[in-house]
Coordinates of C-alpha atoms in Angstrom, one line a residue:
X1 CA -25.6 -11.9 -12.3
X2 CA -25.6 -10.4 -8.4
X3 CA -28.9 -12.4 -7.7
X4 CA -26.9 -15.5 -9.4
X5 CA -24.3 -14.8 -7.0
X6 CA -26.9 -14.7 -4.0
X7 CA -28.7 -17.4 -4.8
X8 CA -25.2 -19.4 -5.1
X9 CA -24.2 -18.3 -1.8
X10 CA -27.9 -18.8 -0.2
X11 CA -27.5 -22.5 -1.2
X12 CA -23.8 -23.1 0.1
X13 CA -24.7 -21.8 3.2
X14 CA -28.2 -24.2 3.5
X15 CA -26.5 -27.5 2.4
X16 CA -23.2 -27.2 4.2
X17 CA -23.7 -27.7 7.8
X18 CA -25.5 -30.8 7.1
X19 CA -22.8 -32.3 5.0
X20 CA -20.7 -31.1 7.3
X21 CA -22.3 -32.8 10.4
X22 CA -22.8 -35.8 8.2
X23 CA -18.7 -36.2 7.2
X24 CA -18.2 -36.0 11.4
X25 CA -20.1 -38.4 12.3
X26 CA -19.0 -40.6 9.3
X27 CA -15.5 -40.6 10.4
X28 CA -16.4 -41.2 14.7
X29 CA -19.2 -42.8 15.2
X30 CA -21.4 -44.5 12.0
X31 CA -18.6 -45.4 9.6
X32 CA -20.6 -45.9 6.6
X33 CA -19.6 -47.9 4.0
X34 CA -17.5 -45.8 1.7
X35 CA -19.5 -46.2 -1.5
X36 CA -22.5 -45.2 0.8
X37 CA -20.9 -41.9 1.6
X38 CA -19.3 -41.4 -1.8
X39 CA -23.1 -41.8 -3.2
X40 CA -24.3 -39.1 -0.5
X41 CA -21.6 -36.6 -1.5
X42 CA -22.5 -36.5 -5.1
X43 CA -26.0 -36.2 -3.7
X44 CA -24.9 -33.3 -2.0
X45 CA -23.7 -32.0 -5.0
X46 CA -26.5 -32.5 -7.6
X47 CA -28.9 -31.4 -4.7
X48 CA -26.9 -27.8 -4.7
X49 CA -27.1 -28.0 -8.4
X50 CA -31.0 -28.7 -8.7
X51 CA -31.5 -26.0 -5.4
X52 CA -29.7 -23.2 -7.6
X53 CA -31.6 -23.6 -10.8
X54 CA -35.1 -23.9 -8.3
X55 CA -34.4 -21.4 -6.8
X56 CA -33.3 -18.8 -9.9
X57 CA -36.3 -20.2 -11.9
X58 CA -38.7 -19.1 -8.5
X59 CA -37.3 -15.9 -8.3
X60 CA -37.4 -15.2 -12.2
X61 CA -40.2 -16.3 -13.5
X62 CA -42.5 -17.8 -11.0
X63 CA -42.8 -15.0 -8.0
X64 CA -43.6 -12.5 -10.9
X65 CA -46.2 -14.7 -12.4
X66 CA -48.0 -15.4 -9.4
X67 CA -48.6 -11.9 -8.4
X68 CA -49.6 -10.9 -12.4
X69 CA -52.2 -13.6 -12.3
X70 CA -53.6 -12.8 -8.6
X71 CA -54.1 -9.5 -10.0
X72 CA -55.1 -10.1 -13.3
X73 CA -57.8 -12.1 -11.5
X74 CA -59.0 -9.4 -8.9
X75 CA -59.5 -7.0 -12.1
X76 CA -62.0 -9.0 -12.7
X77 CA -64.4 -8.1 -10.8
X78 CA -65.8 -11.4 -10.9
X79 CA -65.8 -13.6 -7.7
X80 CA -66.8 -17.2 -9.1
X81 CA -63.7 -16.5 -11.4
X82 CA -61.8 -15.3 -9.0
X83 CA -62.5 -18.2 -6.1
X84 CA -62.8 -21.1 -9.1
X85 CA -58.7 -20.4 -10.4
X86 CA -57.6 -19.7 -6.9
X87 CA -59.2 -23.5 -6.4
X88 CA -57.4 -24.6 -10.0
X89 CA -54.1 -23.3 -8.9
X90 CA -54.4 -24.6 -5.6
X91 CA -54.7 -27.8 -7.0
X92 CA -52.1 -28.4 -10.0
X93 CA -49.5 -26.8 -8.0
X94 CA -50.1 -29.0 -5.1
X95 CA -49.9 -32.2 -7.3
X96 CA -46.4 -30.6 -9.0
X97 CA -45.0 -30.5 -5.2
X98 CA -41.9 -32.5 -4.7
X99 CA -42.7 -32.9 -0.9
X100 CA -45.9 -34.3 -1.5
X101 CA -44.9 -36.8 -4.0
X102 CA -42.3 -38.0 -1.4
X103 CA -44.8 -38.1 1.4
X104 CA -46.8 -39.9 -0.8
X105 CA -44.5 -42.4 -1.6
X106 CA -43.1 -43.3 1.4
X107 CA -46.5 -44.1 2.8
X108 CA -47.9 -46.5 0.0
X109 CA -44.7 -47.9 1.2
X110 CA -45.2 -48.5 4.6
X111 CA -48.5 -49.1 5.2
X112 CA -48.1 -51.8 2.1
X113 CA -50.4 -49.9 -0.8
X114 CA -53.2 -49.8 1.7
X115 CA -53.1 -46.1 1.3
X116 CA -52.8 -45.6 -2.2
X117 CA -50.2 -42.8 -3.4
X118 CA -52.6 -41.0 -6.5
X119 CA -55.1 -40.6 -4.1
X120 CA -53.8 -39.7 -1.5
X121 CA -51.8 -36.9 -3.3
X122 CA -54.8 -36.1 -5.2
X123 CA -56.8 -35.6 -1.3
X124 CA -53.9 -33.4 -0.2
X125 CA -54.2 -31.3 -3.6
X126 CA -58.1 -30.8 -3.3
X127 CA -57.7 -29.7 0.2
X128 CA -54.9 -27.2 -0.5
X129 CA -56.9 -26.0 -3.9
X130 CA -60.4 -25.6 -1.5
X131 CA -58.1 -23.2 0.9
X132 CA -56.7 -21.3 -1.3
X133 CA -59.9 -20.4 -2.6
X134 CA -61.6 -19.9 1.1
X135 CA -57.9 -17.3 1.1
X136 CA -59.0 -15.8 -2.4
X137 CA -62.8 -15.5 -0.9
X138 CA -61.4 -13.7 2.5
X139 CA -59.3 -11.1 0.6
X140 CA -62.0 -10.4 -1.5
X141 CA -64.5 -9.9 1.6
X142 CA -62.1 -9.1 4.3
X143 CA -62.7 -11.3 6.6
X144 CA -60.6 -12.1 9.3
X145 CA -58.5 -14.2 9.5
X146 CA -58.3 -15.1 12.4
X147 CA -61.7 -16.6 12.8
X148 CA -61.0 -18.8 9.3
X149 CA -57.7 -20.4 11.4
X150 CA -59.8 -20.9 14.7
X151 CA -63.1 -22.5 13.0
X152 CA -60.6 -24.5 10.4
X153 CA -58.1 -26.1 13.3
X154 CA -61.2 -26.9 15.6
X155 CA -63.1 -28.6 12.4
X156 CA -59.4 -30.0 12.6
X157 CA -59.7 -31.9 15.9
X158 CA -63.3 -32.6 16.0
X159 CA -62.6 -34.4 12.4
X160 CA -60.0 -36.4 13.9
X161 CA -61.8 -38.3 17.0
X162 CA -64.1 -39.8 14.1
X163 CA -61.1 -40.7 12.2
X164 CA -59.0 -44.1 12.3
X165 CA -55.4 -43.9 14.7
X166 CA -53.5 -44.3 11.6
X167 CA -54.8 -41.3 9.3
X168 CA -54.2 -38.8 12.3
X169 CA -50.4 -38.6 11.6
X170 CA -50.5 -38.7 8.2
X171 CA -53.2 -36.1 8.1
X172 CA -50.9 -33.5 9.7
X173 CA -47.5 -35.0 7.8
X174 CA -49.8 -33.8 4.8
X175 CA -50.3 -29.9 5.8
X176 CA -46.8 -29.8 6.9
X177 CA -45.3 -31.2 3.1
X178 CA -47.4 -28.2 1.1
X179 CA -45.7 -26.2 2.6
X180 CA -42.6 -26.9 0.2
X181 CA -40.5 -25.4 -2.1
X182 CA -42.7 -24.9 -4.9
X183 CA -45.9 -24.1 -3.2
X184 CA -45.3 -21.6 -1.1
X185 CA -43.4 -18.9 -2.9
X186 CA -46.8 -19.5 -5.5
X187 CA -49.6 -19.3 -2.8
X188 CA -47.6 -16.3 -1.3
X189 CA -47.1 -14.2 -4.4
X190 CA -50.8 -15.0 -5.7
X191 CA -52.2 -13.7 -2.5
X192 CA -49.8 -10.3 -2.5
X193 CA -51.5 -9.7 -6.0
X194 CA -54.6 -10.1 -5.3
X195 CA -54.2 -7.7 -2.2
X196 CA -52.3 -5.5 -4.1
X197 CA -55.8 -5.2 -6.5
X198 CA -58.3 -5.4 -3.7
X199 CA -56.3 -2.7 -1.3
X200 CA -54.8 -0.5 -3.6
X201 CA -51.2 -1.6 -2.1
X202 CA -49.8 -4.4 -1.5
X203 CA -51.4 -5.5 1.8
X204 CA -48.9 -8.0 4.6
X205 CA -52.6 -8.4 6.5
X206 CA -54.3 -9.7 3.1
X207 CA -51.4 -11.2 0.8
X208 CA -49.8 -13.5 3.7
X209 CA -51.7 -16.1 5.0
X210 CA -52.4 -17.6 2.6
X211 CA -50.1 -20.7 3.7
X212 CA -51.5 -21.0 7.1
X213 CA -54.8 -21.4 6.0
X214 CA -53.7 -24.1 2.7
X215 CA -52.0 -25.9 5.1
X216 CA -55.4 -26.5 6.9
X217 CA -56.9 -28.5 3.5
X218 CA -54.7 -31.2 3.8
X219 CA -55.4 -32.4 6.8
X220 CA -58.8 -31.9 6.8
X221 CA -59.2 -33.7 3.5
X222 CA -56.9 -36.9 4.5
X223 CA -58.6 -37.2 7.7
X224 CA -62.0 -37.3 5.6
X225 CA -60.3 -39.9 3.8
X226 CA -59.5 -41.6 6.6
X227 CA -63.2 -41.7 7.7
X228 CA -63.7 -43.3 4.1
X229 CA -61.4 -45.8 4.2
X230 CA -62.1 -46.6 7.8

């Protein structure tokens, strides 16, 4: 019961400021049509209800399952199994990420279909999956994350020089949308679960940083997509 109360309060405090600001603007500067403003208020109620249910689902089911999967994979002691399922889980959770679908729809609309929606989603998902697998590999072999981050972003800027300019901003937006409400909790819990077995404890130096690495993957994937389309 306390978890439900805390979640409801958290959602209200999250959406209330923007609701107040838009309401003030409505009656001072912008004066939207009344039906559109009412639609906004209805949308706020629907978003709030959805966020409450979503956050409860994350706390009750997604986080515990992610940690259990990470710890169970690590107990197999088979490197290829851990890396493969790290890739697979990163792939499927990104395909389900709402932020990625919103971005792909907007880009598909603005580009007039030049950048297909499904191709962009698949590219982003492959990028995340590949770097989640790399992150699991890092945890297993205790590789310093600084080297991977530096190498990853160096590769990003090198590849950006050979990519059509229209794909560069899209690639960085793709890296941002992967840090959405579905992908981040699952990837974090997966890393914490794996680190708790590999290190014998839940180590922040090993369990975290997966999101930072996972964000590089879609950037590289979309840049490569730009090279192919270019």
